[in-house]
Coordinates of C-alpha atoms and ligand atoms in Angstrom, one line a residue:
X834 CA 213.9 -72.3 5.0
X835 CA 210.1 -72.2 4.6
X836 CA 209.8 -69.5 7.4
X837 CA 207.3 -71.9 9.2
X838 CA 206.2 -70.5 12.6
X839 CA 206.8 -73.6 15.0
X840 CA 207.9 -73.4 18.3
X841 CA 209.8 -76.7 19.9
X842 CA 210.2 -77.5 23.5
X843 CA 212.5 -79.8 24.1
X844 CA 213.6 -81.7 27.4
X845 CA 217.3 -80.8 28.6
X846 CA 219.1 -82.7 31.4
X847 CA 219.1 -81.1 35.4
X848 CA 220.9 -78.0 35.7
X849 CA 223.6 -79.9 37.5
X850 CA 224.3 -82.1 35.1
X851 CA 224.8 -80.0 31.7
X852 CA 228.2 -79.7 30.6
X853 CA 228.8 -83.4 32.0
X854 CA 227.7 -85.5 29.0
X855 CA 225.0 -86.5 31.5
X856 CA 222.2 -89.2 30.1
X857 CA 220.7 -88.3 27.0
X858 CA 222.5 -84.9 27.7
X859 CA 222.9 -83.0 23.8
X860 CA 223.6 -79.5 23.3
X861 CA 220.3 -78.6 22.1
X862 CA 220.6 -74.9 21.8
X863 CA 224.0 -75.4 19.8
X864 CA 223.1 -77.7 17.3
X865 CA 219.6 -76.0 16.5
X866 CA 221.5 -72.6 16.4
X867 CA 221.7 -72.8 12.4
X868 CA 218.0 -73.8 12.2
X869 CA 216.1 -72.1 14.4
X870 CA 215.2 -68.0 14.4
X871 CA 215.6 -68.2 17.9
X872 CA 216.3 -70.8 21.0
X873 CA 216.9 -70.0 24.2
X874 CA 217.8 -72.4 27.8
X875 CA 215.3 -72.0 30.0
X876 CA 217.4 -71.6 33.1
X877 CA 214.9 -70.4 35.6
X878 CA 211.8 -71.2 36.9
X879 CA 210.9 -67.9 37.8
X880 CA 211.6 -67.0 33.7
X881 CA 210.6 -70.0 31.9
X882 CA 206.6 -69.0 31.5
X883 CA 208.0 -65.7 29.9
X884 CA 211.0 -67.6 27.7
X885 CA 208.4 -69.7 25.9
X886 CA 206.1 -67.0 25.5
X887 CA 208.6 -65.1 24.0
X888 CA 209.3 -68.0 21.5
X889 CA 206.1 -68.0 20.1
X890 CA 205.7 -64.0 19.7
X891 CA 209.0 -64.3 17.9
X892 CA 207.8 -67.3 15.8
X893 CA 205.3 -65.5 13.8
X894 CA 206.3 -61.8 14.3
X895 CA 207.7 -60.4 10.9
X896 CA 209.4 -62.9 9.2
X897 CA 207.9 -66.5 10.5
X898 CA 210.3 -69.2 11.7
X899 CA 210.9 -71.8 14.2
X900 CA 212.0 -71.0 17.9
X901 CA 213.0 -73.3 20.9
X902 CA 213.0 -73.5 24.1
X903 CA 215.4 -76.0 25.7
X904 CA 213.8 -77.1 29.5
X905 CA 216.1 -78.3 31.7
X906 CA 214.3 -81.1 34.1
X907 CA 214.8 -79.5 37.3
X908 CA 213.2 -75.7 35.5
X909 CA 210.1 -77.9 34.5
X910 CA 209.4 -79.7 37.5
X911 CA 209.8 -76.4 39.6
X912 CA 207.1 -74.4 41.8
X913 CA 206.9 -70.9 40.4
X914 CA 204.3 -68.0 41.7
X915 CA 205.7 -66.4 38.9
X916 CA 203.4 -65.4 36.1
X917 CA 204.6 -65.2 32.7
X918 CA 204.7 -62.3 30.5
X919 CA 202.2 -61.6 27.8
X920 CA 203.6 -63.1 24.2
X921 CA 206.0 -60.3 23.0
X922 CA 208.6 -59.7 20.9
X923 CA 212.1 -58.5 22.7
X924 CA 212.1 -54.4 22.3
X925 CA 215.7 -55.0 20.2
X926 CA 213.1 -56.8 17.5
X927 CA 212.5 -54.5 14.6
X928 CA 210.0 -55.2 11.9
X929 CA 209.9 -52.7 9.4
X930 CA 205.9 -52.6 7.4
X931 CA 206.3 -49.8 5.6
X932 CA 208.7 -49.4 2.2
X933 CA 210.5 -46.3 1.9
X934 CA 208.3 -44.2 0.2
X935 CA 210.8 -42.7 -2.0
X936 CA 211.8 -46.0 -3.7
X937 CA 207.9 -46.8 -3.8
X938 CA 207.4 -43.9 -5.8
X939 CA 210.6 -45.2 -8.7
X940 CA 209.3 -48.8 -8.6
X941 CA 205.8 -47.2 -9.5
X942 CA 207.3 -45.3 -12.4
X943 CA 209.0 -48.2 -13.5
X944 CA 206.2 -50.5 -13.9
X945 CA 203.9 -47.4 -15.6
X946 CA 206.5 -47.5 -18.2
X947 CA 207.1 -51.4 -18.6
X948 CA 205.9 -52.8 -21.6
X949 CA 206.8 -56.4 -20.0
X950 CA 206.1 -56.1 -16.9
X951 CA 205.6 -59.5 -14.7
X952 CA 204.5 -60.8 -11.2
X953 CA 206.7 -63.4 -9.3
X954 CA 204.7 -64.1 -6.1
X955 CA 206.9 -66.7 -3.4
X956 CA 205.3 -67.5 -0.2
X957 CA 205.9 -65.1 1.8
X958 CA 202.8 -63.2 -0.1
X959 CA 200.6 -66.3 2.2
X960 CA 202.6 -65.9 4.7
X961 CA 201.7 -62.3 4.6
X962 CA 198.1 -62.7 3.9
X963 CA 198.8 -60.9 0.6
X964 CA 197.1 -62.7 -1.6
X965 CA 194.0 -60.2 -1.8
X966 CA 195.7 -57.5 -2.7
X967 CA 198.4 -59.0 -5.3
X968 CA 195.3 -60.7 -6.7
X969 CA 193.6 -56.9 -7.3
X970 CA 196.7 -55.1 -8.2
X971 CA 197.3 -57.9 -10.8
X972 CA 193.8 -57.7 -12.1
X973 CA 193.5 -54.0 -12.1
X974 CA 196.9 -53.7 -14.0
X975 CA 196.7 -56.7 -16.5
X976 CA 200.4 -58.0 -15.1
X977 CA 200.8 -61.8 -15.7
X978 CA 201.5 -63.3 -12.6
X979 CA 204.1 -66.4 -11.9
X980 CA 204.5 -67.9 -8.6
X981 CA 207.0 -69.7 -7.4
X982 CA 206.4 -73.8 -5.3
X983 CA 206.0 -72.0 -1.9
X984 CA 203.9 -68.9 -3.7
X985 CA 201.3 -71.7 -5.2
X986 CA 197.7 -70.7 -4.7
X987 CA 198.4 -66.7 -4.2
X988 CA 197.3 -66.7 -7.3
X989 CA 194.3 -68.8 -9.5
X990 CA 195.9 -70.7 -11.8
X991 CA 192.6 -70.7 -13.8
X992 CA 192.7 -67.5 -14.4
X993 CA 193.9 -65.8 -17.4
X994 CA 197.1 -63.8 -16.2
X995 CA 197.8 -66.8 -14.7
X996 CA 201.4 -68.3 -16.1
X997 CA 202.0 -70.7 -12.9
X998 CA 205.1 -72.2 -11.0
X999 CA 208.7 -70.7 -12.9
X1000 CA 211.9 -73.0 -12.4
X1001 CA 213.3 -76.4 -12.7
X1002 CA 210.1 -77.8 -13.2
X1003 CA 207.7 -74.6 -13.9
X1004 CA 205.7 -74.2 -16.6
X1005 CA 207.8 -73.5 -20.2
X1006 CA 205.2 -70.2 -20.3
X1007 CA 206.3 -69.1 -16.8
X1008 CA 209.9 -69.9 -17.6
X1009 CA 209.6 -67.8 -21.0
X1010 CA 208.1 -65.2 -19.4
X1011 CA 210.6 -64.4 -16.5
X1012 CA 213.0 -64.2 -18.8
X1013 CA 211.8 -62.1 -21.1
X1014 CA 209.7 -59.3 -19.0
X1015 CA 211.7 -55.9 -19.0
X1016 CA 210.4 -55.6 -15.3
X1017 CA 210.2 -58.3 -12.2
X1018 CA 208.3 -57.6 -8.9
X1019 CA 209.3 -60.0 -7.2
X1020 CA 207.0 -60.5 -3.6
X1021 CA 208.1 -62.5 -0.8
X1022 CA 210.3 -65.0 -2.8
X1023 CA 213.9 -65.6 -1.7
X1024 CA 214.7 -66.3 -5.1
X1025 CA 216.0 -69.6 -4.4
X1026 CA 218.1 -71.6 -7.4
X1027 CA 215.1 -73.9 -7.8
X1028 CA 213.6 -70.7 -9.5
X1029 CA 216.4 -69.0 -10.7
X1030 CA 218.5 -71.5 -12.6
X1031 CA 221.8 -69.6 -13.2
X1032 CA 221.3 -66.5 -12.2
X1033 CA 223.2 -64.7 -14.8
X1034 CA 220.7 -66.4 -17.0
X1035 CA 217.6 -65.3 -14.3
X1036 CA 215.3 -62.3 -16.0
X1037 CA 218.1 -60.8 -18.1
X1038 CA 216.2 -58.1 -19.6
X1039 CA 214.4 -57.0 -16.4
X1040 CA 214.8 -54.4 -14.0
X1041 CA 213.7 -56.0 -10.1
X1042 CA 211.8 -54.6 -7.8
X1043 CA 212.3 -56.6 -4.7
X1044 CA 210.0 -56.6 -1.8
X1045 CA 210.8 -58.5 1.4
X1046 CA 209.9 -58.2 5.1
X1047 CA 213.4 -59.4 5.8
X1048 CA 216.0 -57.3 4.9
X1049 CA 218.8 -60.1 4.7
X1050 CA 216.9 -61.3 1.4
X1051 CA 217.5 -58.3 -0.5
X1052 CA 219.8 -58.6 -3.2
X1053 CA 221.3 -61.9 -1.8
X1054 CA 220.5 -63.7 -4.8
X1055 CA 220.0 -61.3 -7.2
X1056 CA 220.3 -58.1 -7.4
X1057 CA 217.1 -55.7 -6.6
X1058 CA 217.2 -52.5 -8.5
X1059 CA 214.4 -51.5 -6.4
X1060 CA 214.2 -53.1 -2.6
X1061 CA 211.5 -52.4 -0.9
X1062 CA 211.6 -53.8 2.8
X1063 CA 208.3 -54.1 4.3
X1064 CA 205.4 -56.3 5.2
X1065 CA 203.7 -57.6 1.8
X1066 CA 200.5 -56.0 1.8
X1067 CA 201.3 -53.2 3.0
X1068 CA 204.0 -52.4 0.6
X1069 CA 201.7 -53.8 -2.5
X1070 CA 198.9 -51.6 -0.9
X1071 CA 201.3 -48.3 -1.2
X1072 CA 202.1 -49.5 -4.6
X1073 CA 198.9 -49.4 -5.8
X1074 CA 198.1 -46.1 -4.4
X1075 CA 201.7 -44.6 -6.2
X1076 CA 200.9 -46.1 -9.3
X1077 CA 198.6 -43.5 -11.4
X1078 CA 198.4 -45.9 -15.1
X1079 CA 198.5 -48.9 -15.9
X1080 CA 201.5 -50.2 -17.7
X1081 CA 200.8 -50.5 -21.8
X1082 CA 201.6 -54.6 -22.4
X1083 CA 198.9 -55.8 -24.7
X1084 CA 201.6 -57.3 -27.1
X1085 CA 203.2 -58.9 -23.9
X1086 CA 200.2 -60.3 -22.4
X1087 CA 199.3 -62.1 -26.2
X1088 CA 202.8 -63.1 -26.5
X1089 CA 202.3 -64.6 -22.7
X1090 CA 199.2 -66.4 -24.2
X1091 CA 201.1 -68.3 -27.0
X1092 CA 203.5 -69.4 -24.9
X1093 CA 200.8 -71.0 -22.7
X1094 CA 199.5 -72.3 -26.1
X1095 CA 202.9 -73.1 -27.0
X1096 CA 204.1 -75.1 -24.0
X1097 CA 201.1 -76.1 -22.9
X1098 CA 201.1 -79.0 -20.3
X1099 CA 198.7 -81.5 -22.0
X1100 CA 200.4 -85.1 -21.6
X1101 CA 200.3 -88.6 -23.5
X1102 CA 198.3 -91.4 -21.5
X1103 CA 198.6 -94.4 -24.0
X1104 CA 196.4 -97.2 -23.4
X1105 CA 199.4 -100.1 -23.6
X1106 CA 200.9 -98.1 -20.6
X1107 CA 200.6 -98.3 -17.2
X1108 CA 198.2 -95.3 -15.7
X1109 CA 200.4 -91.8 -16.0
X1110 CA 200.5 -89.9 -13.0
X1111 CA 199.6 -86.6 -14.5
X1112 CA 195.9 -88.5 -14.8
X1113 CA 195.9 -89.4 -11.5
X1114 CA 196.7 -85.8 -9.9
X1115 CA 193.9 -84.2 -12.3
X1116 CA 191.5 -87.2 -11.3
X1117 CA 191.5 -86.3 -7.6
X1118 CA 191.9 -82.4 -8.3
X1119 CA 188.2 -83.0 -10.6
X1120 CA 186.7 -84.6 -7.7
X1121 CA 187.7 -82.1 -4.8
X1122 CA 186.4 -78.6 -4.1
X1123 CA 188.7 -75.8 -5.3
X1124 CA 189.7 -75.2 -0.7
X1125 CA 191.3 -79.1 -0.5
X1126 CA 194.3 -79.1 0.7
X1127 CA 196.9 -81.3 -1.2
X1128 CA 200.3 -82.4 0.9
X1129 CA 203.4 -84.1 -0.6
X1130 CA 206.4 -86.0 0.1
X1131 CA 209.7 -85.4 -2.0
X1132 CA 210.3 -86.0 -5.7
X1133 CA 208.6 -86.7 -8.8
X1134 CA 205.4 -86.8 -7.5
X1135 CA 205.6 -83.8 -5.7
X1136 CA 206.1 -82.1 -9.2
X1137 CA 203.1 -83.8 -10.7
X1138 CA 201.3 -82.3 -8.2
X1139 CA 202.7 -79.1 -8.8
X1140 CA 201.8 -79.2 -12.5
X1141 CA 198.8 -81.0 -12.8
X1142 CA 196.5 -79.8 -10.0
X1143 CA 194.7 -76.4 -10.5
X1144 CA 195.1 -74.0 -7.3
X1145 CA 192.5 -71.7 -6.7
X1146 CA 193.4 -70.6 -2.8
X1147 CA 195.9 -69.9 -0.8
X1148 CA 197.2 -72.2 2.0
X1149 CA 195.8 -74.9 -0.1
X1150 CA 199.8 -76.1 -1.2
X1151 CA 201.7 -78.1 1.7
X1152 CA 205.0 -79.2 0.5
X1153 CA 208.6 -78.9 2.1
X1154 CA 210.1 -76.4 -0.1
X1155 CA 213.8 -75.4 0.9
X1156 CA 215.2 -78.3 2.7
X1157 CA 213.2 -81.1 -0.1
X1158 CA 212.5 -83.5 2.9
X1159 CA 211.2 -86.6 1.7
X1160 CA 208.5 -88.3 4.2
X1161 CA 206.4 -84.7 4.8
X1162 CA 203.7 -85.7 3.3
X1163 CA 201.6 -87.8 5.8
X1164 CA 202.6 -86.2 9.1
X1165 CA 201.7 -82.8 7.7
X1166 CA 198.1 -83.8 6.6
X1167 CA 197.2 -84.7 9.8
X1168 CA 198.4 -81.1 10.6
X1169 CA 196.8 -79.7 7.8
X1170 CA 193.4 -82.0 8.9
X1171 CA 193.6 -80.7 12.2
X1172 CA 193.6 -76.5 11.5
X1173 CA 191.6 -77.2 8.3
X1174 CA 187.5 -76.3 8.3
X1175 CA 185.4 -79.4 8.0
X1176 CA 184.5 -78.9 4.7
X1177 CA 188.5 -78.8 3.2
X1178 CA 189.1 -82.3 2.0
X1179 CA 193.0 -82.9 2.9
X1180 CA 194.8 -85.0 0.2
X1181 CA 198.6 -86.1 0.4
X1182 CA 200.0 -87.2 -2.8
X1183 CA 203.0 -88.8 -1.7
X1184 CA 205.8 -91.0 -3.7
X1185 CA 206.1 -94.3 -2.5
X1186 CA 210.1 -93.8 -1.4
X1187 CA 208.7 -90.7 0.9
X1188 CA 205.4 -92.5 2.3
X1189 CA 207.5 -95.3 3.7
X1190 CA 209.7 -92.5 5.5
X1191 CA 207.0 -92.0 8.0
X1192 CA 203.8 -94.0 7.5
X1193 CA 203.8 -94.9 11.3
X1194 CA 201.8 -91.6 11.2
X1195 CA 198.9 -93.5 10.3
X1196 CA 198.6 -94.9 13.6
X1197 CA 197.5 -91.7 14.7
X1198 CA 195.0 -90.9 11.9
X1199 CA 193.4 -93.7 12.5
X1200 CA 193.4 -93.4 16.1
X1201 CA 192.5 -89.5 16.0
X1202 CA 190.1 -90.7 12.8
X1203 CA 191.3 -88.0 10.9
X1204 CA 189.8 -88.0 7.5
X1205 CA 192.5 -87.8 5.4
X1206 CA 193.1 -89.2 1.8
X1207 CA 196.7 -90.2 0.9
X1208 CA 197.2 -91.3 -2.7
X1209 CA 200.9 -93.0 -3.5
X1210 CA 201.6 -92.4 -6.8
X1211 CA 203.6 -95.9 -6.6
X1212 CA 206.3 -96.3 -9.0
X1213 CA 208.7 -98.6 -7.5
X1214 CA 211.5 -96.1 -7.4
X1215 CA 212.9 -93.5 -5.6
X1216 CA 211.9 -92.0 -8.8
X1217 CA 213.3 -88.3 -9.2
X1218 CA 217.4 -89.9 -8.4
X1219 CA 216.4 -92.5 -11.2
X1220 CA 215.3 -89.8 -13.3
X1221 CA 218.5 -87.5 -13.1
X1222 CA 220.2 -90.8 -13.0
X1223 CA 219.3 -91.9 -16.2
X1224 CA 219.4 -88.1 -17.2
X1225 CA 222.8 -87.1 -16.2
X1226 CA 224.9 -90.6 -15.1
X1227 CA 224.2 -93.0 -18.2
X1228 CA 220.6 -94.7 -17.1
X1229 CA 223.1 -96.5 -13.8
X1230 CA 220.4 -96.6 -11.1
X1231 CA 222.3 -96.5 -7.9
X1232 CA 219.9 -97.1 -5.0
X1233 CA 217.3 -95.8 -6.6
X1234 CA 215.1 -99.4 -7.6
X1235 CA 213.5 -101.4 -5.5
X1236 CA 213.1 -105.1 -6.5
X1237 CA 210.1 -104.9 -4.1
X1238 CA 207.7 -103.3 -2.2
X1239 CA 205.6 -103.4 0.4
X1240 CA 201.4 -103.4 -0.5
X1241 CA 200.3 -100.0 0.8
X1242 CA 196.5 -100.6 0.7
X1243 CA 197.3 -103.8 3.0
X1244 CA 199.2 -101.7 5.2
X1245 CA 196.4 -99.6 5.6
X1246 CA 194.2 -102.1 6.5
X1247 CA 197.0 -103.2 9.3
X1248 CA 197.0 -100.2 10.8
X1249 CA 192.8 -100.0 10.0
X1250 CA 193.0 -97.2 7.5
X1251 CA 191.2 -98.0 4.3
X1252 CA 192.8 -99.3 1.7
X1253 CA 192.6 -99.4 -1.6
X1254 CA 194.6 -100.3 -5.1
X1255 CA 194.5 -98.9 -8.9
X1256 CA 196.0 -100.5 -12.0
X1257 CA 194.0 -99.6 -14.6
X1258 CA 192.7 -96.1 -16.1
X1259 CA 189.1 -97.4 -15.8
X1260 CA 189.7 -97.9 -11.7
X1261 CA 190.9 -94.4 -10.9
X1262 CA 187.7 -92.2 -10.4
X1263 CA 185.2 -94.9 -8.7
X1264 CA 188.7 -95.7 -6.3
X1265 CA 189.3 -91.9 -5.9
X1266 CA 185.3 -91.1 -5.3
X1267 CA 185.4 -94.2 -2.5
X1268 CA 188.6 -93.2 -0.5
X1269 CA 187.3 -89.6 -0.3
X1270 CA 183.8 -90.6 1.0
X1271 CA 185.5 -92.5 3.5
X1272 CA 185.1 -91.0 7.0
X1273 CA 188.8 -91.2 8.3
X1274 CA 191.4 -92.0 6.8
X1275 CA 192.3 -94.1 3.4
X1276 CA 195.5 -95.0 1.0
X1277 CA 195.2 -95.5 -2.3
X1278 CA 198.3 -97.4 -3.7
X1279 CA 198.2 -96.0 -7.4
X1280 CA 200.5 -98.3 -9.8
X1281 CA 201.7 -95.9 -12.3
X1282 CA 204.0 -95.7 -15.1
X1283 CA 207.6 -96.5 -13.4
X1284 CA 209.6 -94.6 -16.6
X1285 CA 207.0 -91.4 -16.4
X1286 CA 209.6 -88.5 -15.9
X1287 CA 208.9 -84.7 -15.1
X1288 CA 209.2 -81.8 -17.5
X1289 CA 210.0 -79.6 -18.6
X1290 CA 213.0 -79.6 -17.0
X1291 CA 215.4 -76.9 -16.5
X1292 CA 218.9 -78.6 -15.6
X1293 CA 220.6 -77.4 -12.3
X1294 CA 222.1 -73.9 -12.7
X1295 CA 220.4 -73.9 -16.3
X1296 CA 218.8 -70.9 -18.3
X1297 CA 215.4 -70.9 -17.7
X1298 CA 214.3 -70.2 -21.0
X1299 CA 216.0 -73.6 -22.2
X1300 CA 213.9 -75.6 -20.5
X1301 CA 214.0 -79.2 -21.9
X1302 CA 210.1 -80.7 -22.8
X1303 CA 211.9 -84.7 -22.7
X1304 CA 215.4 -86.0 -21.8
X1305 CA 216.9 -85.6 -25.2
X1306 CA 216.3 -82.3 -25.3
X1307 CA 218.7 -81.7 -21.8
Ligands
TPP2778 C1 214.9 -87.2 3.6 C2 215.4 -87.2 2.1 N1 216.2 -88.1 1.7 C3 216.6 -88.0 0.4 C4 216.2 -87.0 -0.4 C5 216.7 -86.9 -1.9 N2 215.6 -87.3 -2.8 C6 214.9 -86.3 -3.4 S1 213.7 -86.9 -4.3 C7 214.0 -88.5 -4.0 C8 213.2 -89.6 -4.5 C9 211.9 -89.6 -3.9 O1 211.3 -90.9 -4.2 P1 209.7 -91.1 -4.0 O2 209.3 -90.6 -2.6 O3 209.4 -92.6 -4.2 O4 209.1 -90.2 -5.0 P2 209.1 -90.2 -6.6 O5 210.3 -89.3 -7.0 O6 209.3 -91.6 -7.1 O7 207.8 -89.6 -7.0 C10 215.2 -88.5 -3.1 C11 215.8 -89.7 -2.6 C12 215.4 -86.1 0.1 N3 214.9 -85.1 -0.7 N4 214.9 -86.2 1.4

């Protein structure tokens, strides 16, 4: 869902026994079938140096996904004088880089004559190492630009055509402004219903221009008056050099700026309340470098981080978009720690429900000393169910509070992280400055408000430009 290049090997039962319900024997290549771009059983020795390079051509050619390669114990343990083939995509594998030039040339006449023309930039523009060149087309035209959570950092929020994440839990300006451009272009985004609300509500007045190195995405959501299949830069490259002037939209870009005064995101912090999370997030974002990379688990906090951090870069956003899982955030900062330079702080800002899904993984940052920072913005609930439980089923918290929990900074020290606690306002930079000057890594249990709730909010299948700013409002 997050077109990830990974490629899995996985250990299969003897030749012999498959097909006999042998020990540990599971149909690997059928179950993985819906989730993988590609697995294949490795059922030579002769062949299996060329099956798994194979899987990793095909796990980051066009489209990126996961691949797998299911090695039956006999295969592996085989002598082979066999050499395998150079990493390479099967000849049936198309990739097509280059838009049709025909449509290139409508979508370019289209957005010379919008007078509301927007940017909505999914992942697929880092994916695609587009970044660059959306960054300069959106400059050179003056289009406000709105990403969507995978698309974060493909675009600086600080800058002024900036109009951030769209969606349940965008911005109210980015929400306002997809649905009231006249035209979309919409780059590497699968226009998920995290972003689109209802779609008869999604972008009413515009007219899409859809580009998309896989053709299966075009129009399956919503429909793309324009589709142009190709590779991201390339096809934003060939749009720049259709596009002869600039579309006229100073009215739209000022009515773009009051909406960002509008709904802007400033937040209460009330001194008789516990620490709000919001302060936490922009704490740690003041005292990184604009290249840190922040990881998350699943749920509220995931959002704060979403909201409340200021992405310059891309690749600096890890966060398991499609599939939501709860628990990413630890295991992938120690990936993130690992293919990072030495100079990118890596910080996961995890929830405490997700952090105890797979903080084992600390055993190998400390053991690999990996200088990571995770921060638990510690609420005491498995916050965002308690938040659309109180939202949407009459405030009855079904599994969802817990009447205790375990002390994360202790747990640390158990495993011989560092660890650390905040309660108070006064504690959060000096605990923040310490953990990060830390030379491996350290936790930071954060106590924060246990009724602090996301928004805006725009309910499931919603119009995006009602978004709700507090629960009443839903
Ligand atoms: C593996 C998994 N299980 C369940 C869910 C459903 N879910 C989404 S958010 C959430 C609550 C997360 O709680 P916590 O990690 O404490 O974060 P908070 O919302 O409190 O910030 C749950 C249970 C999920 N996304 N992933």
């Amino acid at each position: 869902m997050d077109s990830d290049p990974m490629v899995a090997l996985t250990g299969q039962v003897a030749r012999d026994f498959v097909g006999n319900d042998a020990f540990q024997e599971t149909d690997t290549t059928g179950v993985t079938t819906p989730v993988t771009k590609d697995n294949t059983f490795a059922s030579d020795p002769d062949t299996v140096g060329s099956d798994v390079s194979e899987a990793f051509a095909l796990a980051r050619e066009g489209r990126p996904g996961p691949t797998l390669v299911d090695l039956p114990k006999d295969v592996s343990n085989a002598d082979t004088d066999c050499e395998p083939d150079e990493p390479k995509v099967p000849d049936t594998y198309e990739v097509q880089e280059r838009a049709d030039p025909e449509i290139v040339e409508q979508a370019a006449r289209r957005i010379e004559n919008s007078s509301k023309p927007a940017l909505l930039l999914g992942g697929g523009v880092i994916k695609g190492e587009a970044s660059e060149a959306c960054r300069e087309f959106a400059i050179e035209h003056e289009i406000p630009v709105i990403t969507t959570m995978p698309g974060i950092g493909s675009f600086p929020e600080d800058h002024e055509l900036s109009m951030e994440m769209a969606g349940m839990h965008g911005t109210g300006y980015a929400n306002m402004a997809v649905t009231h451009c006249d035209t979309l272009i919409g780059i590497g985004t699968r226009f998920d219903d995290r972003l689109t609300g209802g779609i008869e509500t999604f972008a009413p007045d515009a007219e899409l221009i859809h580009v998309d190195i896989d053709p299966a995405e075009i129009s399956k959501n919503i429909h793309a008056d324009y589709p142009l299949i190709g590779d991201a830069e390339t096809v934003v490259t060939q749009l720049a050099e259709e596009i002869e002037t600039s579309p006229q939209a100073t009215k739209w870009r000022a009515q773009c700026q009051q909406w960002k005064s509008d709904y802007s995101m400033a937040y209460d912090a009330p001194e008789d309340r516990p620490i709000q999370p919001e302060f936490v997030v922009e704490a740690l974002d003041e005292a990184t470098s604009d290249r840190a990379i922040v990881t998350t688990g699943v749920g509220q906090h995931q959002m704060w981080a979403c909201q409340y951090w200021t992405y310059t870069e891309p690749r600096t956003w890890v966060s398991s978009h499609g599939l939501g899982a709860m628990g990413y955030g630890l295991p992938s900062a120690i990936g993130a720690r690992i293919a990072a330079d030495d100079d990118q702080e890596v910080v996961c800002i995890d929830g405490d429900g997700s952090f105890l899904m797979t903080l084992q993984g600390l055993s190998v940052a400390v053991r690999e000393n990996l200088d990571i920072t995770v921060v638990v913005l510690n609420n005491e609930y498995i916050g965002m169910v308690r938040q659309w439980q109180d939202a949407f089923f009459e405030g009855r918290h079904s599994a969802s509070e817990y009447n205790w929990m375990p002390e994360f900074d202790k747990l640390a020290e158990a495993f011989g992280a560092r660890g650390f606690r905040i309660d108070e306002y006064d504690e959060v930079a000096d605990t923040i400055e310490e953990a990060l000057s830390y030379d491996g890594p350290s936790v930071i249990d954060a106590h924060i408000d246990p009724q602090a709730n996301v928004y805006p909010m725009v309910p499931s299948g919603g119009d995006n430009g009602q978004f709700a700013l507090a629960e009443d409002q839903l």
